[in-house]
Amino acid sequence: MTKPETKGGGARWALFAPALLFAPCAFVYAVFFIWPQASLLAISATDAAGLTLAHYQRFAGDSYYWEILGRTLGLGAAVTAITLVLGVPTAYLLARVQSRWAGFLLLLTTFPLLVSAVVRSFGWMVLFFRDGLLSHGLMALGFADKPVQTMYTMAGVIIALAQVLLPLMILTLHGVFKSIDRDLEYAAMSLGARPIVALGLVTLRLASGGIVAGSLLVFSLAISAFATPSLVGGARANVMATAIYEQAIELLDWPFAAALATILLVTVLALSLAYGALLEGRGEREAAR
Amino acid sequence: MDIQLQNLRKTYGSAVAVADMSAKIPQGRMLALLGPSGCGKTTTLRMVAGFIAPTSGSIRVGATDITTLPAHKRDTGLVFQSYALFPHLSAAENIAFGLRRRGVARAEREQRVTAMLDKLKLSGLADRLPRQLSGGQQQRVAVARALVINPSILLLDEPFSNLDAKLRESTGLEMSRLQREFGLTSIFVTHDQTEAMSIADTIAVMKDGELQQIGSASEIYERPANRFVADFIGRANFLAGRILRREGQDAVAELAAGLEMRLLDPGAAALPGAQGEALLRPEAIALADHASPGSFKATVEQISYQGAIANLHARLADGSAIVASVPPEDARGLAPGKLVGLAPKPAALIWFAKS
């Protein structure tokens, strides 16, 4: 008679166990992410009189802020493009190379991640100053006839941020390429595809989901990056993150800072969803073909 | 077209993956590369496919030397162990892949794909993605994809090892039928000797990159070139012994288990006093009375009933283990601990000198 009871207890436990295991994480997530974000949204849409869209109207009506949003998205696109161009071949080679150095090389690419973005950005500052290595190098090679200032330019921010985020792109893509069976490329070649065609039709096609995921990761991190733009870019390369900092910490305009943060968040979400939908749509079209 | 491998060799640094492999496969025949993992069989196949460049030696298909030809120009049909179906393409698109690369026009392409789907009993499954197919169906798509391009040679890399035992046999026979129907010269890599013996015309046994023996299934089973081949192909008992005397071409050996046996043509090295081992296949042993002359005295340890035969595991007087495959009715009434006589059939022993 006791047996069914213990069994029932076990079944009940089995039912609740996943919820219990999930609870601590859900709790932390709710208290430290969802609640602050909701508060932020609330702050951005209220003033002394109650609900208002005034802060958003201020953003919409001021071309200065549109410019900052545009510059931020441009920065994200440029950094994503650079990390893709540099990251795809590197990750592919690291995933395919048979050498016993492969693991070490991968570790080497992740080393920069162990150093804070602030330190790495300082490194770029040393190179970028009018008197820095880059300027001297370009002059010595004859590409420039007078000192080049890369500090406090968008170009400098893009280069530095691409370097900061490249390891993340490589790590993401490495995992993706590693999971694609090399025999698929061989199969394509044995069926008459030139190696480059096999790479495109099979490997890159199968990696496209991962490439999109890596791009989204780099893009979101790039447009919300703060340390690199503020150190390398300064006031002349104002982006959303630095503008939010300025409003919240220097001008103490919390509601407007919250509105800017919300706009940035919504932009990232919208782009991610659009990207995802694009990918899904393509998948379905191919299945139906 | 016939395939000719000449002194094919592949080394990685000081490690030899394949050492001077030579073989000739006549038009329409199938060669099995058989051996344990790491013996170089897959490396050999991949050199023929063009994925691995040989260190030295040459590969000819018909009159053409293809040793340095890139893989996509080799015109080979290849079936992978993992099938390597393109996961994002349907069964029909997988099969059409090679035709597209060859620029076959749409109408002809569709007609050839449909014919191939029919031939491999995949008709209703054309639009399925590989993950929606069973293992056997995936295997057939992989075969169809390799055959539809009318390749000049067919390469099979352990194509049945991911199928369950029952399916493996029928698929193997079907594969062999298709290979003959298409008249394809083919190379087939396997570690499964039963598979190799049932579908290949010629078997090349490999070990540590070295070719051990090449010949028909019966040659390799009945006249193994060395102890490794004898042990790898089928079940084998090895009985230690010593040559007593020569009698013309033949010799008489004294086995440790306590029997003098005649060896037919053991080779010139089998001189009196030479130590070695005699191969005795389990099915070349008959049950006898334990006192009968010309038989080993053995103690039964275990009897495993297999249906068509019973395997009798026993221990000989010198302590060595022996297996005899006997008709089940002969094994009836035997029990572990019982003393029996095991009589080798005439001319059943093959001598391997101690190296």
XYZ file of C-alpha atoms in Angstrom:
644
model
C 0.000 0.000 0.000
C 2.881 2.355 0.642
C 4.334 1.805 -2.764
C 1.808 3.755 -4.841
C 2.095 6.608 -2.370
C 5.849 6.977 -2.736
C 5.385 6.669 -6.444
C 2.823 9.490 -6.369
C 5.204 11.594 -4.301
C 7.953 10.923 -6.796
C 5.738 11.901 -9.670
C 4.779 15.133 -7.949
C 8.451 15.858 -7.260
C 9.290 15.137 -10.871
C 6.628 17.635 -11.893
C 7.941 20.415 -9.667
C 11.650 19.741 -9.919
C 12.205 21.648 -13.180
C 10.257 24.633 -11.821
C 12.291 24.593 -8.612
C 15.580 24.317 -10.463
C 14.564 27.157 -12.709
C 13.312 29.376 -9.865
C 16.587 30.969 -8.622
C 17.575 32.062 -12.091
C 14.074 33.310 -12.888
C 14.057 35.242 -9.617
C 17.371 36.964 -10.252
C 16.355 37.717 -13.828
C 13.041 39.207 -12.717
C 14.480 41.348 -9.915
C 17.624 42.539 -11.614
C 16.618 42.745 -15.253
C 12.884 42.843 -15.897
C 12.034 45.143 -12.990
C 14.736 47.766 -13.723
C 13.877 47.717 -17.430
C 10.186 48.180 -16.628
C 11.055 51.031 -14.247
C 13.171 52.589 -16.969
C 10.230 52.401 -19.362
C 7.997 53.928 -16.678
C 10.444 56.777 -15.986
C 10.786 57.486 -19.695
C 7.031 57.846 -20.115
C 6.112 59.897 -17.062
C 6.671 63.360 -15.658
C 5.286 65.263 -12.670
C 1.860 65.386 -14.278
C 1.589 61.690 -15.103
C 1.891 59.749 -18.356
C 3.566 61.618 -21.170
C 5.378 61.109 -24.453
C 7.222 64.401 -24.101
C 10.682 62.780 -23.802
C 10.161 60.770 -26.957
C 8.829 63.846 -28.730
C 11.982 65.663 -27.708
C 14.059 62.926 -29.302
C 11.896 62.851 -32.451
C 11.992 66.587 -32.853
C 15.748 67.032 -32.496
C 17.933 66.129 -35.452
C 20.952 66.054 -33.122
C 19.628 62.873 -31.511
C 18.614 61.338 -34.819
C 22.179 61.882 -35.905
C 23.441 60.092 -32.792
C 21.094 57.145 -33.432
C 22.170 57.028 -37.062
C 25.854 57.201 -36.101
C 25.316 54.417 -33.564
C 23.644 52.123 -36.101
C 26.308 52.955 -38.664
C 28.977 52.086 -36.117
C 27.213 48.764 -35.422
C 26.975 47.945 -39.139
C 30.601 48.851 -39.837
C 31.948 46.897 -36.852
C 29.803 43.888 -37.777
C 31.010 44.004 -41.379
C 34.691 44.224 -40.342
C 34.445 41.423 -37.771
C 32.639 39.247 -40.355
C 35.255 39.805 -43.035
C 38.089 39.090 -40.606
C 36.261 36.508 -38.502
C 34.763 34.129 -41.074
C 38.072 33.000 -42.672
C 39.872 32.875 -39.316
C 37.144 30.848 -37.618
C 36.881 28.545 -40.636
C 40.604 27.823 -40.674
C 40.734 27.340 -36.899
C 37.826 24.882 -37.100
C 39.307 22.926 -40.015
C 43.015 22.876 -39.273
C 44.272 19.452 -38.194
C 47.293 20.792 -36.329
C 47.812 20.218 -32.656
C 48.294 23.980 -32.415
C 44.649 24.567 -33.287
C 43.516 24.589 -29.655
C 46.314 26.942 -28.681
C 45.546 29.295 -31.556
C 41.902 29.434 -30.548
C 42.943 30.206 -26.995
C 45.175 32.937 -28.357
C 42.262 34.599 -30.167
C 40.287 34.638 -26.933
C 43.122 36.212 -24.915
C 42.000 39.800 -25.637
C 38.686 38.926 -23.938
C 40.559 38.509 -20.683
C 41.651 42.149 -20.823
C 39.101 44.832 -20.012
C 37.751 46.879 -22.932
C 39.027 49.988 -21.162
C 42.616 48.728 -21.214
C 42.352 47.674 -24.845
C 40.915 51.031 -25.802
C 43.819 52.766 -24.057
C 46.077 50.665 -26.220
C 44.382 52.037 -29.326
C 44.663 55.561 -27.976
C 48.419 55.157 -27.805
C 48.437 54.109 -31.468
C 45.900 56.670 -32.677
C 47.277 59.945 -31.314
C 48.656 62.438 -33.801
C 52.098 61.519 -32.500
C 51.276 57.806 -32.307
C 52.513 54.769 -34.140
C 49.741 54.754 -36.757
C 50.402 58.341 -37.786
C 54.173 57.797 -37.979
C 53.701 54.512 -39.786
C 51.445 56.006 -42.457
C 53.885 58.870 -43.008
C 56.892 56.562 -43.167
C 55.130 54.416 -45.778
C 54.217 57.480 -47.765
C 50.420 57.141 -47.362
C 50.242 60.476 -45.585
C 52.302 63.667 -45.832
C 51.228 65.175 -42.543
C 50.395 63.686 -39.127
C 47.115 61.783 -39.115
C 44.678 62.141 -36.264
C 42.633 59.013 -35.711
C 41.772 59.794 -32.113
C 38.320 61.321 -31.653
C 37.090 60.111 -35.039
C 34.416 57.548 -35.888
C 37.022 55.644 -37.903
C 39.079 55.217 -34.748
C 36.056 54.016 -32.776
C 35.133 51.533 -35.513
C 38.657 50.093 -35.692
C 39.039 49.819 -31.921
C 35.583 48.343 -31.388
C 36.072 45.827 -34.197
C 39.223 44.641 -32.450
C 37.425 44.443 -29.097
C 34.542 42.390 -30.530
C 36.406 40.236 -33.073
C 37.159 37.436 -30.565
C 33.433 37.036 -29.872
C 32.707 36.742 -33.585
C 35.494 34.192 -34.038
C 34.390 32.121 -31.052
C 30.775 32.045 -32.223
C 31.693 31.138 -35.801
C 34.296 28.594 -34.706
C 31.589 26.632 -32.896
C 29.359 26.846 -35.956
C 32.010 25.660 -38.438
C 33.157 22.939 -36.059
C 29.640 21.522 -36.013
C 29.510 21.210 -39.816
C 30.767 17.809 -40.942
C 33.716 18.249 -43.263
C 32.498 15.289 -45.290
C 29.704 17.542 -46.559
C 32.300 19.636 -48.395
C 33.995 16.485 -49.651
C 30.630 15.138 -50.803
C 29.975 18.338 -52.745
C 33.435 18.138 -54.335
C 33.032 14.499 -55.300
C 29.771 15.517 -56.997
C 31.674 18.002 -59.131
C 31.635 21.227 -57.103
C 34.843 23.245 -57.151
C 36.150 23.742 -53.579
C 35.032 27.379 -53.505
C 31.562 26.394 -54.754
C 31.342 23.611 -52.170
C 32.261 26.110 -49.490
C 29.546 28.517 -50.569
C 26.758 26.080 -51.383
C 27.258 23.853 -48.391
C 29.421 25.190 -45.562
C 28.534 28.875 -45.638
C 24.924 28.040 -46.382
C 24.759 25.755 -43.338
C 26.660 28.257 -41.229
C 24.346 31.133 -42.196
C 22.268 30.779 -39.016
C 25.404 30.992 -36.903
C 26.773 33.852 -38.982
C 23.546 35.775 -38.370
C 23.711 34.954 -34.653
C 27.334 36.132 -34.439
C 26.527 39.305 -36.385
C 23.592 40.103 -34.108
C 25.769 39.549 -31.051
C 28.510 41.838 -32.337
C 26.013 44.402 -33.616
C 24.139 44.646 -30.301
C 27.370 44.860 -28.315
C 28.771 47.472 -30.712
C 25.781 49.811 -30.551
C 25.591 49.575 -26.762
C 29.361 49.808 -26.203
C 30.352 52.611 -23.876
C 34.009 52.362 -22.873
C 35.565 52.335 -26.359
C 33.450 55.155 -27.887
C 33.941 57.388 -24.879
C 37.714 56.801 -24.664
C 38.636 56.695 -28.351
C 35.770 58.758 -29.759
C 35.259 61.340 -27.082
C 32.705 64.094 -27.611
C 33.083 64.197 -31.398
C 31.975 60.614 -31.858
C 28.913 60.703 -29.663
C 26.856 57.496 -29.773
C 23.712 56.378 -27.975
C 25.513 54.859 -24.981
C 27.619 57.943 -24.371
C 24.577 60.184 -24.897
C 22.643 58.197 -22.294
C 25.577 58.527 -19.899
C 25.710 62.252 -20.523
C 21.997 62.717 -19.855
C 21.862 60.524 -16.778
C 25.137 61.275 -15.023
C 26.156 64.753 -16.186
C 22.825 66.446 -16.867
C 20.800 64.369 -14.364
C 17.938 64.166 -16.890
C 16.862 60.651 -15.982
C 13.579 60.568 -17.893
C 15.254 61.580 -21.161
C 18.138 59.166 -20.545
C 15.533 56.456 -19.983
C 13.798 57.403 -23.215
C 17.087 57.149 -25.127
C 17.783 53.750 -23.523
C 14.333 52.526 -24.476
C 14.775 53.680 -28.058
C 18.105 51.840 -28.271
C 16.580 48.687 -26.774
C 13.576 48.741 -29.108
C 15.851 49.301 -32.127
C 17.993 46.279 -31.222
C 14.929 44.115 -30.626
C 13.299 45.178 -33.879
C 16.466 44.505 -35.875
C 16.930 41.084 -34.257
C 13.346 40.089 -34.984
C 13.582 41.319 -38.560
C 16.821 39.398 -39.071
C 15.311 36.275 -37.528
C 12.193 36.535 -39.669
C 14.322 37.018 -42.761
C 16.241 33.842 -41.981
C 13.121 31.828 -41.182
C 11.420 32.996 -44.339
C 14.380 31.886 -46.412
C 14.400 28.489 -44.690
C 10.758 27.946 -45.525
C 11.156 29.017 -49.122
C 13.928 26.507 -49.604
C 11.958 23.685 -48.021
C 9.017 24.442 -50.290
C 11.074 24.635 -53.449
C 37.116 1.591 -66.242
C 39.764 -0.240 -64.314
C 41.549 1.293 -61.356
C 45.227 0.847 -60.720
C 46.989 1.844 -57.523
C 50.728 1.810 -57.836
C 52.997 2.013 -54.778
C 50.583 4.419 -53.181
C 52.076 5.889 -50.047
C 50.982 8.471 -47.505
C 53.049 9.626 -44.587
C 52.372 12.286 -41.978
C 55.778 13.308 -40.693
C 57.308 10.047 -39.544
C 53.938 8.292 -39.240
C 53.143 6.011 -42.161
C 49.400 5.944 -42.883
C 49.646 3.889 -46.075
C 52.795 2.085 -47.169
C 53.311 1.181 -50.821
C 49.806 0.041 -51.584
C 49.413 -1.562 -54.986
C 46.246 -3.059 -56.368
C 44.487 -3.474 -59.689
C 40.728 -3.561 -59.953
C 39.429 -4.729 -63.320
C 36.473 -2.970 -64.975
C 33.205 -3.714 -63.166
C 34.770 -5.418 -60.182
C 34.680 -4.502 -56.513
C 37.688 -4.401 -54.230
C 37.174 -4.375 -50.482
C 39.806 -2.689 -48.336
C 39.508 -4.611 -45.106
C 41.248 -4.068 -41.816
C 40.965 -2.785 -38.269
C 40.614 0.939 -37.634
C 43.813 2.856 -38.317
C 45.016 0.371 -40.925
C 45.032 2.981 -43.707
C 41.998 1.768 -45.619
C 40.090 5.050 -45.362
C 43.225 7.057 -46.190
C 43.647 4.919 -49.319
C 40.037 5.537 -50.345
C 40.364 9.269 -49.741
C 43.477 9.376 -51.886
C 41.501 7.767 -54.709
C 38.680 10.273 -54.136
C 41.173 13.147 -54.272
C 40.722 14.493 -50.732
C 44.192 13.490 -49.611
C 47.282 13.960 -51.760
C 49.527 10.869 -51.824
C 53.119 11.296 -50.676
C 54.228 9.096 -53.563
C 52.838 6.542 -55.972
C 50.123 6.887 -58.564
C 46.437 6.280 -59.165
C 45.174 5.482 -62.651
C 41.593 5.178 -63.794
C 41.499 3.597 -67.247
C 44.366 5.174 -69.170
C 44.329 8.423 -67.179
C 46.662 9.205 -64.322
C 44.456 11.001 -61.777
C 47.034 11.254 -58.992
C 47.086 15.058 -59.061
C 43.614 15.703 -60.449
C 41.443 17.727 -58.026
C 38.518 15.870 -56.432
C 35.789 17.666 -58.358
C 37.248 16.595 -61.711
C 37.655 12.924 -60.838
C 34.176 11.751 -61.749
C 33.805 9.489 -58.732
C 30.627 8.462 -56.965
C 31.243 8.410 -53.261
C 29.060 7.074 -50.440
C 30.182 8.221 -46.996
C 29.912 6.383 -43.717
C 27.946 9.317 -42.310
C 26.137 9.571 -45.712
C 27.040 13.317 -45.695
C 23.646 14.271 -47.090
C 23.187 18.021 -47.380
C 20.872 18.666 -44.427
C 19.275 21.745 -45.980
C 18.299 20.016 -49.220
C 15.478 17.538 -49.821
C 16.165 13.970 -50.942
C 15.515 14.924 -54.579
C 17.736 18.026 -54.350
C 20.512 16.006 -52.764
C 20.349 13.593 -55.688
C 20.174 16.471 -58.198
C 23.228 18.237 -56.699
C 25.810 16.508 -58.883
C 23.687 16.942 -62.021
C 23.347 20.682 -61.358
C 27.115 20.967 -60.993
C 27.465 19.248 -64.331
C 25.027 21.659 -65.899
C 22.482 19.007 -66.855
C 19.332 20.723 -68.186
C 16.316 20.867 -65.926
C 14.106 18.406 -67.828
C 16.795 15.750 -68.068
C 17.807 16.369 -64.486
C 14.291 15.819 -63.197
C 13.863 12.717 -65.285
C 17.155 11.202 -64.058
C 16.422 12.053 -60.420
C 12.963 10.482 -60.670
C 14.375 7.351 -62.284
C 16.973 7.085 -59.520
C 14.358 7.627 -56.790
C 12.319 4.792 -58.307
C 15.305 2.503 -58.596
C 16.142 2.938 -54.913
C 12.509 2.753 -53.740
C 12.456 6.348 -52.572
C 9.597 7.552 -54.782
C 7.321 8.970 -52.073
C 10.175 10.589 -50.198
C 11.518 13.048 -52.784
C 10.585 16.176 -50.814
C 11.706 14.977 -47.403
C 14.709 16.524 -45.728
C 17.422 14.076 -44.641
C 16.461 14.418 -40.961
C 12.949 13.255 -41.846
C 14.262 9.993 -43.309
C 15.195 6.765 -41.538
C 18.807 5.575 -41.515
C 18.160 3.085 -44.315
C 16.408 5.700 -46.445
C 19.250 8.180 -45.909
C 21.687 5.511 -47.004
C 19.689 4.918 -50.196
C 19.600 8.660 -50.938
C 23.382 8.739 -50.502
C 23.736 5.829 -52.943
C 21.328 7.440 -55.422
C 23.257 10.721 -55.227
C 26.491 8.911 -56.016
C 25.056 6.819 -58.874
C 22.944 9.415 -60.674
C 25.999 11.218 -62.062
C 27.066 8.032 -63.873
C 30.512 8.083 -62.293
C 33.380 6.123 -63.793
C 34.247 4.657 -60.399
C 32.289 4.115 -57.195
C 33.827 4.522 -53.759
C 32.106 3.287 -50.610
C 33.379 4.280 -47.179
C 31.843 1.883 -44.629
C 28.444 2.617 -46.151
C 26.550 0.083 -44.069
C 28.134 0.449 -40.661
C 25.378 2.728 -39.369
C 22.604 0.308 -40.312
C 21.266 -2.413 -38.056
C 22.438 -5.969 -38.677
C 19.414 -7.174 -40.634
C 19.264 -4.176 -42.947
C 23.026 -4.327 -43.436
C 22.945 -7.667 -45.200
C 20.064 -6.867 -47.555
C 21.488 -3.409 -48.306
C 24.883 -4.911 -49.004
C 23.454 -7.350 -51.530
C 21.380 -4.585 -53.130
C 24.487 -2.407 -53.389
C 26.398 -5.211 -55.033
C 23.532 -5.757 -57.502
C 23.485 -2.043 -58.418
C 27.238 -1.973 -58.784
C 27.095 -4.877 -61.257
C 24.090 -3.404 -63.073
C 25.921 -0.097 -63.588
C 29.130 -1.973 -64.389
C 31.009 0.224 -61.930
C 34.540 -0.434 -60.827
C 34.474 0.166 -57.130
C 36.446 0.300 -53.922
C 34.714 -0.486 -50.696
C 36.155 0.198 -47.256
C 35.054 -1.922 -44.319
C 36.218 -3.374 -41.033
C 33.578 -6.098 -41.257
C 34.990 -9.237 -42.859
C 31.549 -10.815 -43.418
C 30.477 -7.739 -45.387
C 33.682 -7.771 -47.433
C 33.374 -11.477 -48.190
C 29.724 -11.286 -49.198
C 29.916 -8.449 -51.713
C 33.491 -7.888 -52.893
C 35.212 -9.745 -55.735
C 38.637 -9.119 -54.280
C 39.666 -8.372 -50.727
C 42.759 -6.454 -49.695
C 43.553 -7.023 -46.029
C 45.476 -4.140 -44.486
C 47.205 -3.596 -41.170
C 49.205 -0.572 -39.969
C 49.219 0.874 -43.464
C 50.663 -2.295 -45.013
C 48.877 -4.528 -47.465
C 48.850 -8.003 -45.893
C 47.176 -10.034 -48.593
C 45.055 -9.461 -51.665
C 42.860 -12.125 -53.185
C 39.381 -13.587 -53.424
C 37.413 -14.260 -50.265
C 38.084 -17.996 -50.442
C 41.815 -17.519 -51.070
C 42.107 -15.248 -48.066
C 40.073 -17.509 -45.817
C 41.563 -20.785 -46.907
C 45.147 -19.724 -47.585
C 45.855 -16.755 -45.314
C 49.259 -15.256 -46.003
C 50.102 -14.685 -42.365
C 48.842 -15.081 -38.838
C 47.213 -11.610 -38.798
C 45.100 -12.395 -41.862
C 44.169 -15.806 -40.478
C 43.112 -14.226 -37.208
C 41.283 -11.258 -38.727
C 39.206 -13.274 -41.205
C 36.807 -15.648 -39.500
C 37.452 -17.443 -36.232
C 40.775 -19.101 -35.707
C 42.453 -21.467 -33.259
C 46.223 -21.237 -33.097
C 48.035 -24.308 -31.781
C 51.671 -23.895 -30.803
C 54.068 -26.577 -32.036
C 57.376 -27.589 -33.556
C 58.326 -29.218 -36.858
C 59.500 -32.807 -36.346
C 60.527 -33.847 -39.830
C 60.008 -33.139 -43.527
C 58.266 -35.603 -45.781
C 58.837 -34.255 -49.283
C 56.685 -31.156 -49.759
C 54.918 -31.875 -46.491
C 56.056 -31.889 -42.898
C 55.037 -33.452 -39.630
C 54.650 -31.232 -36.590
C 54.335 -32.000 -32.937
C 51.726 -29.779 -31.314
C 51.966 -28.682 -27.691
C 48.488 -30.050 -27.088
C 49.919 -33.508 -27.609
C 49.397 -34.620 -31.181
C 51.522 -35.243 -34.220
C 49.907 -33.740 -37.280
C 50.733 -33.728 -40.974
C 51.098 -30.266 -42.551
C 50.466 -29.958 -46.293
C 53.057 -27.830 -48.048
C 54.070 -25.660 -45.061
C 56.765 -23.862 -47.041
C 60.509 -24.105 -47.181
C 61.037 -22.414 -43.819
C 59.346 -25.250 -41.946
C 62.548 -27.170 -41.216
C 62.840 -29.739 -38.432
C 63.077 -28.026 -35.054
C 61.369 -24.801 -36.227
C 58.823 -23.388 -33.819
C 55.485 -22.040 -34.993
C 51.730 -22.144 -34.815
C 49.174 -24.148 -36.719
C 45.877 -22.528 -37.731
C 42.861 -24.728 -37.190
C 39.456 -23.285 -38.135
C 36.632 -24.119 -35.697
C 34.547 -25.731 -38.454
C 37.460 -28.042 -39.404
C 37.131 -29.889 -36.126
C 34.902 -32.916 -35.587
C 33.780 -34.346 -32.266
C 35.237 -37.725 -31.422
C 35.613 -40.051 -28.486
C 38.229 -38.682 -26.087
C 40.308 -41.821 -26.422
C 40.285 -41.967 -30.227
C 43.655 -41.631 -31.951
C 44.303 -38.508 -34.028
C 42.216 -36.325 -31.776
C 42.955 -33.828 -29.020
C 41.799 -34.551 -25.518
C 39.840 -31.527 -24.364
C 37.691 -30.477 -21.445
C 34.429 -28.761 -22.353
C 34.103 -25.320 -20.765
C 31.085 -23.820 -22.448
C 28.662 -24.634 -25.216
C 27.035 -21.788 -27.090
C 24.117 -22.779 -29.256
C 23.911 -20.711 -32.452
C 21.047 -22.425 -34.267
C 22.746 -23.805 -37.341
C 25.847 -24.754 -35.372
C 26.981 -25.021 -31.770
C 30.293 -23.509 -30.654
C 32.125 -25.699 -28.242
C 34.623 -23.841 -26.070
C 37.135 -26.268 -24.608
C 40.577 -26.440 -23.060
C 43.362 -28.654 -24.381
C 45.883 -30.691 -22.379
C 48.529 -27.915 -22.630
C 46.075 -25.392 -21.184
C 45.313 -23.557 -24.447
C 41.739 -22.667 -25.377
C 40.086 -24.011 -28.509
C 36.747 -23.428 -30.228
C 35.052 -26.065 -32.341
C 31.946 -25.415 -34.430
C 29.963 -28.627 -34.572
C 26.449 -29.621 -35.646
C 24.134 -28.907 -32.680
C 22.992 -32.529 -32.532
C 26.603 -33.634 -31.911
C 26.876 -31.246 -28.973
C 23.712 -32.578 -27.366
C 24.461 -34.356 -24.096
C 27.727 -32.475 -23.590
C 28.146 -30.380 -20.476
C 30.945 -28.225 -19.044
C 33.567 -30.403 -17.405
C 33.087 -33.340 -19.760
C 36.096 -34.845 -21.523
C 35.830 -35.019 -25.345
C 38.027 -35.760 -28.322
C 38.469 -33.043 -30.965
C 39.590 -34.411 -34.304
C 41.029 -31.961 -36.887
C 39.775 -32.756 -40.380
C 42.476 -33.985 -42.804
C 44.709 -31.283 -44.316
C 43.025 -28.650 -42.139
C 46.172 -27.247 -40.549
C 48.054 -24.256 -41.911
C 51.524 -23.591 -40.529
C 52.842 -20.158 -39.542
C 56.493 -20.107 -38.541
C 57.301 -18.088 -35.436
C 58.689 -14.748 -36.510
